[in-house]
PDB file of C-alpha atoms and ligand atoms in Angstrom:
ATOM      1  CA  UNK A 429     -34.172  73.734  13.732  1.00  0.00           C
ATOM      2  CA  UNK A 430     -37.574  75.412  13.458  1.00  0.00           C
ATOM      3  CA  UNK A 431     -38.283  79.118  13.793  1.00  0.00           C
ATOM      4  CA  UNK A 432     -41.448  79.100  15.880  1.00  0.00           C
ATOM      5  CA  UNK A 433     -43.356  82.136  16.916  1.00  0.00           C
ATOM      6  CA  UNK A 434     -44.053  81.685  20.616  1.00  0.00           C
ATOM      7  CA  UNK A 435     -45.878  84.980  20.992  1.00  0.00           C
ATOM      8  CA  UNK A 436     -44.950  88.071  22.918  1.00  0.00           C
ATOM      9  CA  UNK A 437     -42.309  88.872  20.258  1.00  0.00           C
ATOM     10  CA  UNK A 438     -40.317  85.685  20.895  1.00  0.00           C
ATOM     11  CA  UNK A 439     -39.337  83.617  17.890  1.00  0.00           C
ATOM     12  CA  UNK A 440     -37.113  80.535  18.315  1.00  0.00           C
ATOM     13  CA  UNK A 441     -33.761  80.957  16.488  1.00  0.00           C
ATOM     14  CA  UNK A 442     -34.127  77.993  14.168  1.00  0.00           C
ATOM     15  CA  UNK A 443     -32.753  77.489  10.619  1.00  0.00           C
ATOM     16  CA  UNK A 444     -36.042  76.542   9.029  1.00  0.00           C
ATOM     17  CA  UNK A 445     -38.876  78.982   8.897  1.00  0.00           C
ATOM     18  CA  UNK A 446     -42.446  78.641   7.558  1.00  0.00           C
ATOM     19  CA  UNK A 447     -41.523  77.727   3.960  1.00  0.00           C
ATOM     20  CA  UNK A 448     -43.800  79.531   1.501  1.00  0.00           C
ATOM     21  CA  UNK A 449     -44.112  76.308  -0.519  1.00  0.00           C
ATOM     22  CA  UNK A 450     -45.640  74.420   2.391  1.00  0.00           C
ATOM     23  CA  UNK A 451     -47.797  77.412   3.390  1.00  0.00           C
ATOM     24  CA  UNK A 452     -49.138  77.470  -0.180  1.00  0.00           C
ATOM     25  CA  UNK A 453     -50.011  73.790   0.139  1.00  0.00           C
ATOM     26  CA  UNK A 454     -51.603  74.323   3.578  1.00  0.00           C
ATOM     27  CA  UNK A 455     -53.727  77.144   2.144  1.00  0.00           C
ATOM     28  CA  UNK A 456     -55.398  74.540  -0.112  1.00  0.00           C
ATOM     29  CA  UNK A 457     -56.622  72.680   2.932  1.00  0.00           C
ATOM     30  CA  UNK A 458     -59.327  73.378   5.566  1.00  0.00           C
ATOM     31  CA  UNK A 459     -57.819  72.205   8.836  1.00  0.00           C
ATOM     32  CA  UNK A 460     -60.871  73.086  10.945  1.00  0.00           C
ATOM     33  CA  UNK A 461     -62.109  70.201  13.031  1.00  0.00           C
ATOM     34  CA  UNK A 462     -59.750  67.700  11.397  1.00  0.00           C
ATOM     35  CA  UNK A 463     -57.529  64.946  12.795  1.00  0.00           C
ATOM     36  CA  UNK A 464     -53.978  65.583  11.618  1.00  0.00           C
ATOM     37  CA  UNK A 465     -50.844  63.423  11.620  1.00  0.00           C
ATOM     38  CA  UNK A 466     -47.428  65.073  11.285  1.00  0.00           C
ATOM     39  CA  UNK A 467     -44.587  62.715  10.359  1.00  0.00           C
ATOM     40  CA  UNK A 468     -41.021  63.634  11.379  1.00  0.00           C
ATOM     41  CA  UNK A 469     -42.206  66.789  13.210  1.00  0.00           C
ATOM     42  CA  UNK A 470     -38.790  67.774  14.672  1.00  0.00           C
ATOM     43  CA  UNK A 471     -39.580  70.943  16.819  1.00  0.00           C
ATOM     44  CA  UNK A 472     -43.211  70.833  15.769  1.00  0.00           C
ATOM     45  CA  UNK A 473     -43.522  73.885  13.485  1.00  0.00           C
ATOM     46  CA  UNK A 474     -46.045  72.248  11.155  1.00  0.00           C
ATOM     47  CA  UNK A 475     -47.969  70.496  13.945  1.00  0.00           C
ATOM     48  CA  UNK A 476     -48.450  73.826  15.739  1.00  0.00           C
ATOM     49  CA  UNK A 477     -49.391  75.455  12.417  1.00  0.00           C
ATOM     50  CA  UNK A 478     -52.130  72.789  11.900  1.00  0.00           C
ATOM     51  CA  UNK A 479     -53.385  73.411  15.415  1.00  0.00           C
ATOM     52  CA  UNK A 480     -53.372  77.157  14.806  1.00  0.00           C
ATOM     53  CA  UNK A 481     -55.449  76.584  11.643  1.00  0.00           C
ATOM     54  CA  UNK A 482     -58.164  74.891  13.703  1.00  0.00           C
ATOM     55  CA  UNK A 483     -57.345  71.149  13.656  1.00  0.00           C
ATOM     56  CA  UNK A 484     -59.351  69.318  16.346  1.00  0.00           C
ATOM     57  CA  UNK A 485     -56.534  66.822  17.087  1.00  0.00           C
ATOM     58  CA  UNK A 486     -52.882  66.792  15.994  1.00  0.00           C
ATOM     59  CA  UNK A 487     -50.502  63.865  16.414  1.00  0.00           C
ATOM     60  CA  UNK A 488     -46.906  65.061  16.117  1.00  0.00           C
ATOM     61  CA  UNK A 489     -44.651  62.079  15.526  1.00  0.00           C
ATOM     62  CA  UNK A 490     -40.917  61.785  15.086  1.00  0.00           C
ATOM     63  CA  UNK A 491     -38.199  59.181  15.194  1.00  0.00           C
ATOM     64  CA  UNK A 492     -35.664  61.290  17.050  1.00  0.00           C
ATOM     65  CA  UNK A 493     -33.036  58.513  16.908  1.00  0.00           C
ATOM     66  CA  UNK A 494     -32.774  59.436  13.168  1.00  0.00           C
ATOM     67  CA  UNK A 495     -31.706  63.047  13.688  1.00  0.00           C
ATOM     68  CA  UNK A 496     -29.257  65.292  15.447  1.00  0.00           C
ATOM     69  CA  UNK A 497     -29.906  66.999  18.836  1.00  0.00           C
ATOM     70  CA  UNK A 498     -32.317  64.193  19.781  1.00  0.00           C
ATOM     71  CA  UNK A 499     -31.835  64.908  23.485  1.00  0.00           C
ATOM     72  CA  UNK A 500     -32.964  68.574  23.310  1.00  0.00           C
ATOM     73  CA  UNK A 501     -36.532  69.029  24.566  1.00  0.00           C
ATOM     74  CA  UNK A 502     -37.244  71.749  22.040  1.00  0.00           C
ATOM     75  CA  UNK A 503     -40.654  70.357  20.974  1.00  0.00           C
ATOM     76  CA  UNK A 504     -41.836  70.263  24.605  1.00  0.00           C
ATOM     77  CA  UNK A 505     -40.538  73.774  25.258  1.00  0.00           C
ATOM     78  CA  UNK A 506     -42.542  75.180  22.315  1.00  0.00           C
ATOM     79  CA  UNK A 507     -45.474  72.989  23.310  1.00  0.00           C
ATOM     80  CA  UNK A 508     -45.537  74.502  26.761  1.00  0.00           C
ATOM     81  CA  UNK A 509     -44.981  78.044  25.648  1.00  0.00           C
ATOM     82  CA  UNK A 510     -47.827  77.761  23.109  1.00  0.00           C
ATOM     83  CA  UNK A 511     -50.077  75.964  25.613  1.00  0.00           C
ATOM     84  CA  UNK A 512     -50.611  73.486  22.821  1.00  0.00           C
ATOM     85  CA  UNK A 513     -52.760  70.330  22.933  1.00  0.00           C
ATOM     86  CA  UNK A 514     -50.790  68.587  20.189  1.00  0.00           C
ATOM     87  CA  UNK A 515     -50.016  64.949  21.174  1.00  0.00           C
ATOM     88  CA  UNK A 516     -46.263  64.225  20.879  1.00  0.00           C
ATOM     89  CA  UNK A 517     -44.861  60.806  19.985  1.00  0.00           C
ATOM     90  CA  UNK A 518     -41.058  61.203  19.580  1.00  0.00           C
ATOM     91  CA  UNK A 519     -40.273  57.536  18.913  1.00  0.00           C
ATOM     92  CA  UNK A 520     -42.681  56.354  16.258  1.00  0.00           C
ATOM     93  CA  UNK A 521     -41.290  55.536  12.795  1.00  0.00           C
ATOM     94  CA  UNK A 522     -43.474  56.218   9.840  1.00  0.00           C
ATOM     95  CA  UNK A 523     -43.142  52.433   9.228  1.00  0.00           C
ATOM     96  CA  UNK A 524     -44.853  51.770  12.607  1.00  0.00           C
ATOM     97  CA  UNK A 525     -47.463  54.507  12.340  1.00  0.00           C
ATOM     98  CA  UNK A 526     -50.316  52.002  12.719  1.00  0.00           C
ATOM     99  CA  UNK A 527     -49.235  51.581  16.419  1.00  0.00           C
ATOM    100  CA  UNK A 528     -50.848  54.962  17.108  1.00  0.00           C
ATOM    101  CA  UNK A 529     -54.170  53.112  16.800  1.00  0.00           C
ATOM    102  CA  UNK A 530     -55.798  55.766  14.539  1.00  0.00           C
ATOM    103  CA  UNK A 531     -56.894  54.524  11.109  1.00  0.00           C
ATOM    104  CA  UNK A 532     -58.855  57.511   9.806  1.00  0.00           C
ATOM    105  CA  UNK A 533     -56.585  60.572   9.752  1.00  0.00           C
ATOM    106  CA  UNK A 534     -58.113  63.450   7.668  1.00  0.00           C
ATOM    107  CA  UNK A 535     -54.762  65.097   6.935  1.00  0.00           C
ATOM    108  CA  UNK A 536     -51.222  63.727   6.921  1.00  0.00           C
ATOM    109  CA  UNK A 537     -48.140  66.008   6.790  1.00  0.00           C
ATOM    110  CA  UNK A 538     -45.139  64.283   5.283  1.00  0.00           C
ATOM    111  CA  UNK A 539     -42.834  67.268   4.938  1.00  0.00           C
ATOM    112  CA  UNK A 540     -39.038  66.949   4.526  1.00  0.00           C
ATOM    113  CA  UNK A 541     -39.035  63.241   5.217  1.00  0.00           C
ATOM    114  CA  UNK A 542     -39.404  60.936   2.169  1.00  0.00           C
ATOM    115  CA  UNK A 543     -35.875  61.497   0.868  1.00  0.00           C
ATOM    116  CA  UNK A 544     -34.477  60.540   4.298  1.00  0.00           C
ATOM    117  CA  UNK A 545     -35.930  57.009   3.902  1.00  0.00           C
ATOM    118  CA  UNK A 546     -34.455  54.004   2.113  1.00  0.00           C
ATOM    119  CA  UNK A 547     -37.993  52.807   1.376  1.00  0.00           C
ATOM    120  CA  UNK A 548     -40.200  55.831   0.612  1.00  0.00           C
ATOM    121  CA  UNK A 549     -42.787  53.736  -1.154  1.00  0.00           C
ATOM    122  CA  UNK A 550     -43.338  51.530   1.866  1.00  0.00           C
ATOM    123  CA  UNK A 551     -43.750  54.709   3.907  1.00  0.00           C
ATOM    124  CA  UNK A 552     -46.453  55.983   1.553  1.00  0.00           C
ATOM    125  CA  UNK A 553     -48.299  52.627   1.818  1.00  0.00           C
ATOM    126  CA  UNK A 554     -48.126  52.889   5.669  1.00  0.00           C
ATOM    127  CA  UNK A 555     -49.563  56.398   5.486  1.00  0.00           C
ATOM    128  CA  UNK A 556     -52.354  55.444   3.084  1.00  0.00           C
ATOM    129  CA  UNK A 557     -53.287  52.642   5.490  1.00  0.00           C
ATOM    130  CA  UNK A 558     -54.042  55.078   8.348  1.00  0.00           C
ATOM    131  CA  UNK A 559     -56.011  57.598   6.298  1.00  0.00           C
ATOM    132  CA  UNK A 560     -59.724  57.801   5.650  1.00  0.00           C
ATOM    133  CA  UNK A 561     -60.853  57.753   2.025  1.00  0.00           C
ATOM    134  CA  UNK A 562     -60.836  61.407   0.792  1.00  0.00           C
ATOM    135  CA  UNK A 563     -58.183  62.397   3.400  1.00  0.00           C
ATOM    136  CA  UNK A 564     -55.367  64.693   2.205  1.00  0.00           C
ATOM    137  CA  UNK A 565     -51.676  64.081   2.165  1.00  0.00           C
ATOM    138  CA  UNK A 566     -49.078  66.924   1.999  1.00  0.00           C
ATOM    139  CA  UNK A 567     -45.767  65.498   0.779  1.00  0.00           C
ATOM    140  CA  UNK A 568     -42.818  67.830   0.432  1.00  0.00           C
ATOM    141  CA  UNK A 569     -39.108  67.572  -0.178  1.00  0.00           C
ATOM    142  CA  UNK A 570     -36.173  67.669  -2.538  1.00  0.00           C
ATOM    143  CA  UNK A 571     -36.949  66.717  -6.148  1.00  0.00           C
ATOM    144  CA  UNK A 572     -35.206  66.814  -9.510  1.00  0.00           C
ATOM    145  CA  UNK A 573     -36.452  69.512 -11.799  1.00  0.00           C
ATOM    146  CA  UNK A 574     -35.812  69.904 -15.521  1.00  0.00           C
ATOM    147  CA  UNK A 575     -36.819  66.455 -16.838  1.00  0.00           C
ATOM    148  CA  UNK A 576     -40.051  64.775 -17.936  1.00  0.00           C
ATOM    149  CA  UNK A 577     -38.495  61.397 -17.259  1.00  0.00           C
ATOM    150  CA  UNK A 578     -39.620  59.425 -14.246  1.00  0.00           C
ATOM    151  CA  UNK A 579     -36.248  58.833 -12.604  1.00  0.00           C
ATOM    152  CA  UNK A 580     -34.781  58.874  -9.119  1.00  0.00           C
ATOM    153  CA  UNK A 581     -31.210  59.248  -7.893  1.00  0.00           C
ATOM    154  CA  UNK A 582     -30.146  56.838  -5.180  1.00  0.00           C
ATOM    155  CA  UNK A 583     -27.523  58.287  -2.828  1.00  0.00           C
ATOM    156  CA  UNK A 584     -25.453  55.849  -0.865  1.00  0.00           C
ATOM    157  CA  UNK A 585     -21.808  56.404  -1.822  1.00  0.00           C
ATOM    158  CA  UNK A 586     -22.220  60.024  -2.998  1.00  0.00           C
ATOM    159  CA  UNK A 587     -24.190  61.823  -0.338  1.00  0.00           C
ATOM    160  CA  UNK A 588     -26.844  64.259  -1.519  1.00  0.00           C
ATOM    161  CA  UNK A 589     -25.953  67.746  -0.225  1.00  0.00           C
ATOM    162  CA  UNK A 590     -23.206  66.159   1.933  1.00  0.00           C
ATOM    163  CA  UNK A 591     -25.775  64.471   4.159  1.00  0.00           C
ATOM    164  CA  UNK A 592     -25.698  60.680   4.548  1.00  0.00           C
ATOM    165  CA  UNK A 593     -29.300  60.682   5.772  1.00  0.00           C
ATOM    166  CA  UNK A 594     -30.459  61.515   2.252  1.00  0.00           C
ATOM    167  CA  UNK A 595     -31.308  58.421   0.101  1.00  0.00           C
ATOM    168  CA  UNK A 596     -33.671  59.035  -2.758  1.00  0.00           C
ATOM    169  CA  UNK A 597     -34.208  62.120  -4.859  1.00  0.00           C
ATOM    170  CA  UNK A 598     -36.977  61.588  -7.395  1.00  0.00           C
ATOM    171  CA  UNK A 599     -37.758  63.673 -10.474  1.00  0.00           C
ATOM    172  CA  UNK A 600     -41.164  65.473 -10.346  1.00  0.00           C
ATOM    173  CA  UNK A 601     -42.881  62.864 -12.588  1.00  0.00           C
ATOM    174  CA  UNK A 602     -41.362  60.092 -10.443  1.00  0.00           C
ATOM    175  CA  UNK A 603     -42.566  61.619  -7.135  1.00  0.00           C
ATOM    176  CA  UNK A 604     -45.979  62.104  -8.693  1.00  0.00           C
ATOM    177  CA  UNK A 605     -46.109  58.423  -9.666  1.00  0.00           C
ATOM    178  CA  UNK A 606     -44.855  57.296  -6.231  1.00  0.00           C
ATOM    179  CA  UNK A 607     -47.766  59.139  -4.753  1.00  0.00           C
ATOM    180  CA  UNK A 608     -50.386  58.033  -7.345  1.00  0.00           C
ATOM    181  CA  UNK A 609     -49.348  54.352  -7.178  1.00  0.00           C
ATOM    182  CA  UNK A 610     -49.914  54.513  -3.383  1.00  0.00           C
ATOM    183  CA  UNK A 611     -53.641  55.131  -3.974  1.00  0.00           C
ATOM    184  CA  UNK A 612     -53.650  58.931  -3.891  1.00  0.00           C
ATOM    185  CA  UNK A 613     -54.906  61.364  -6.571  1.00  0.00           C
ATOM    186  CA  UNK A 614     -52.882  64.518  -6.997  1.00  0.00           C
ATOM    187  CA  UNK A 615     -54.878  67.646  -6.084  1.00  0.00           C
ATOM    188  CA  UNK A 616     -52.246  70.358  -6.429  1.00  0.00           C
ATOM    189  CA  UNK A 617     -48.528  70.822  -6.901  1.00  0.00           C
ATOM    190  CA  UNK A 618     -46.327  73.579  -5.491  1.00  0.00           C
ATOM    191  CA  UNK A 619     -42.796  74.776  -6.127  1.00  0.00           C
ATOM    192  CA  UNK A 620     -40.980  77.862  -5.178  1.00  0.00           C
ATOM    193  CA  UNK A 621     -38.685  79.723  -7.581  1.00  0.00           C
ATOM    194  CA  UNK A 622     -37.454  81.649  -4.492  1.00  0.00           C
ATOM    195  CA  UNK A 623     -35.714  78.445  -3.371  1.00  0.00           C
ATOM    196  CA  UNK A 624     -33.130  79.018  -6.116  1.00  0.00           C
ATOM    197  CA  UNK A 625     -31.683  81.837  -4.026  1.00  0.00           C
ATOM    198  CA  UNK A 626     -30.633  79.471  -1.227  1.00  0.00           C
ATOM    199  CA  UNK A 627     -27.013  78.600  -0.954  1.00  0.00           C
ATOM    200  CA  UNK A 628     -27.517  74.875  -1.555  1.00  0.00           C
ATOM    201  CA  UNK A 629     -29.452  75.595  -4.731  1.00  0.00           C
ATOM    202  CA  UNK A 630     -26.705  77.909  -5.955  1.00  0.00           C
ATOM    203  CA  UNK A 631     -24.189  75.086  -5.469  1.00  0.00           C
ATOM    204  CA  UNK A 632     -26.506  72.665  -7.265  1.00  0.00           C
ATOM    205  CA  UNK A 633     -26.909  75.172 -10.110  1.00  0.00           C
ATOM    206  CA  UNK A 634     -23.054  75.397 -10.355  1.00  0.00           C
ATOM    207  CA  UNK A 635     -22.787  71.614 -10.454  1.00  0.00           C
ATOM    208  CA  UNK A 636     -25.314  71.311 -13.264  1.00  0.00           C
ATOM    209  CA  UNK A 637     -23.627  74.022 -15.308  1.00  0.00           C
ATOM    210  CA  UNK A 638     -20.329  72.168 -14.940  1.00  0.00           C
ATOM    211  CA  UNK A 639     -21.976  68.977 -16.122  1.00  0.00           C
ATOM    212  CA  UNK A 640     -23.844  70.907 -18.818  1.00  0.00           C
ATOM    213  CA  UNK A 641     -27.010  69.432 -17.453  1.00  0.00           C
ATOM    214  CA  UNK A 642     -30.284  71.213 -17.119  1.00  0.00           C
ATOM    215  CA  UNK A 643     -31.394  69.081 -14.186  1.00  0.00           C
ATOM    216  CA  UNK A 644     -31.376  70.692 -10.731  1.00  0.00           C
ATOM    217  CA  UNK A 645     -32.711  69.874  -7.324  1.00  0.00           C
ATOM    218  CA  UNK A 646     -35.177  72.097  -5.480  1.00  0.00           C
ATOM    219  CA  UNK A 647     -38.117  71.754  -3.120  1.00  0.00           C
ATOM    220  CA  UNK A 648     -41.497  70.502  -4.330  1.00  0.00           C
ATOM    221  CA  UNK A 649     -44.778  69.754  -2.666  1.00  0.00           C
ATOM    222  CA  UNK A 650     -47.861  67.774  -3.625  1.00  0.00           C
ATOM    223  CA  UNK A 651     -51.290  67.790  -2.017  1.00  0.00           C
ATOM    224  CA  UNK A 652     -53.002  64.442  -2.801  1.00  0.00           C
ATOM    225  CA  UNK A 653     -56.333  62.815  -1.912  1.00  0.00           C
ATOM    226  CA  UNK A 654     -56.524  59.281  -0.512  1.00  0.00           C
ATOM    227  CA  UNK A 655     -58.614  57.137  -2.895  1.00  0.00           C
ATOM    228  CA  UNK A 656     -59.748  53.606  -3.663  1.00  0.00           C
ATOM    229  CA  UNK A 657     -59.777  52.884  -7.333  1.00  0.00           C
ATOM    230  CA  UNK A 658     -59.621  50.491 -10.248  1.00  0.00           C
ATOM    231  CA  UNK A 659     -55.952  50.981 -11.210  1.00  0.00           C
ATOM    232  CA  UNK A 660     -55.046  49.675 -14.644  1.00  0.00           C
ATOM    233  CA  UNK A 661     -51.390  50.454 -13.901  1.00  0.00           C
ATOM    234  CA  UNK A 662     -51.265  48.468 -10.680  1.00  0.00           C
ATOM    235  CA  UNK A 663     -52.578  44.916 -10.744  1.00  0.00           C
ATOM    236  CA  UNK A 664     -52.502  42.688  -7.663  1.00  0.00           C
ATOM    237  CA  UNK A 665     -51.263  45.352  -5.216  1.00  0.00           C
ATOM    238  CA  UNK A 666     -49.188  44.067  -2.322  1.00  0.00           C
ATOM    239  CA  UNK A 667     -50.810  43.317   1.060  1.00  0.00           C
ATOM    240  CA  UNK A 668     -50.463  46.875   2.432  1.00  0.00           C
ATOM    241  CA  UNK A 669     -52.382  48.395  -0.445  1.00  0.00           C
ATOM    242  CA  UNK A 670     -54.755  45.592  -1.506  1.00  0.00           C
ATOM    243  CA  UNK A 671     -57.633  47.062   0.543  1.00  0.00           C
ATOM    244  CA  UNK A 672     -57.728  50.161  -1.745  1.00  0.00           C
ATOM    245  CA  UNK A 673     -57.786  48.182  -5.011  1.00  0.00           C
ATOM    246  CA  UNK A 674     -61.128  48.035  -6.875  1.00  0.00           C
ATOM    247  CA  UNK A 675     -59.826  46.098  -9.913  1.00  0.00           C
ATOM    248  CA  UNK A 676     -62.009  43.204 -10.941  1.00  0.00           C
ATOM    249  CA  UNK A 677     -59.962  40.005 -11.193  1.00  0.00           C
ATOM    250  CA  UNK A 678     -62.813  37.662 -12.087  1.00  0.00           C
TER     251      UNK A 678
HETATM  252  C1  SAM B 986     -35.598  67.335   7.424  1.00  0.00           C
HETATM  253  S1  SAM B 986     -36.456  66.928   8.933  1.00  0.00           S
HETATM  254  C2  SAM B 986     -38.052  67.550   8.563  1.00  0.00           C
HETATM  255  C3  SAM B 986     -38.732  68.246   9.729  1.00  0.00           C
HETATM  256  C4  SAM B 986     -40.153  68.783   9.510  1.00  0.00           C
HETATM  257  N1  SAM B 986     -41.059  67.770   9.075  1.00  0.00           N
HETATM  258  C5  SAM B 986     -40.058  69.898   8.487  1.00  0.00           C
HETATM  259  O1  SAM B 986     -40.626  69.776   7.398  1.00  0.00           O
HETATM  260  O2  SAM B 986     -39.452  70.955   8.791  1.00  0.00           O
HETATM  261  C6  SAM B 986     -36.637  65.178   8.796  1.00  0.00           C
HETATM  262  C7  SAM B 986     -37.411  64.571   9.992  1.00  0.00           C
HETATM  263  O3  SAM B 986     -37.716  63.242   9.658  1.00  0.00           O
HETATM  264  C8  SAM B 986     -37.540  62.415  10.810  1.00  0.00           C
HETATM  265  N2  SAM B 986     -37.409  61.012  10.374  1.00  0.00           N
HETATM  266  C9  SAM B 986     -36.322  60.387   9.849  1.00  0.00           C
HETATM  267  N3  SAM B 986     -36.603  59.067   9.614  1.00  0.00           N
HETATM  268  C10 SAM B 986     -37.902  58.854  10.078  1.00  0.00           C
HETATM  269  C11 SAM B 986     -38.751  57.712  10.118  1.00  0.00           C
HETATM  270  N4  SAM B 986     -38.342  56.525   9.688  1.00  0.00           N
HETATM  271  N5  SAM B 986     -39.958  57.867  10.660  1.00  0.00           N
HETATM  272  C12 SAM B 986     -40.375  59.117  11.067  1.00  0.00           C
HETATM  273  N6  SAM B 986     -39.649  60.238  11.044  1.00  0.00           N
HETATM  274  C13 SAM B 986     -38.395  60.076  10.557  1.00  0.00           C
HETATM  275  C14 SAM B 986     -36.335  63.018  11.495  1.00  0.00           C
HETATM  276  O4  SAM B 986     -36.235  62.623  12.869  1.00  0.00           O
HETATM  277  C15 SAM B 986     -36.601  64.494  11.262  1.00  0.00           C
HETATM  278  O5  SAM B 986     -37.396  65.024  12.346  1.00  0.00           O
END
């Protein structure tokens, strides 16, 4: 899936290259000396990018049972060619990420995954639980543009982009609030007008014109900082997030 530059003029023939939106988000972050977690790494493009940018340790995780071509050792091929030190865990769900035994990740990459989950909010709580205070999350994926409403589409019967592995597509305000309510503060937001030229976006554009709607789906990324806070909008957080709650309940 990933186009990975292996050096010596060899680039793997994948469908997904280094998306400018994610590169823009990465450019906000100093990876040097950091401990990085990549969720749903597939062939490892973003894990290797973090390593290239100077990360001290990178954990590339995936749940390969949830995707196609699970038997192809593409990650390991690139890993060997790049002489990489990234640690690969191909069978760890984001929901079981605590089993890695690391509780203080500096940077978490959550790119192209949240909309593949039935419970994206639980995933965000799992990720907050393994990050140090002040750590940075990069969350990226499909989002609904063109509304200030905090809404999300749930796709079960009508598959989003013809793919039954897609579940939730939030609007931008909704994604922002998912992130904030999981004890993160938004640092920066990124979207790419160039995405409109992709075939899927053209189809989406056609659909919205037919429905006379100005909503459309495109890629969006947020960089957010892991925090503890008094949160007037979230009283009595559930067990997974209670540790980050500084509200006074006396
Ligand atoms: C669209 S790909 C994104 C790949 C890569 N992160 C990127 O941005 O190019 C979605 C990835 O999420 C993984 N995935 C799906 N469900 C998962 C889960 N519950 N826990 C961890 N990864 C999951 C899939 O195996 C796949 O590698």
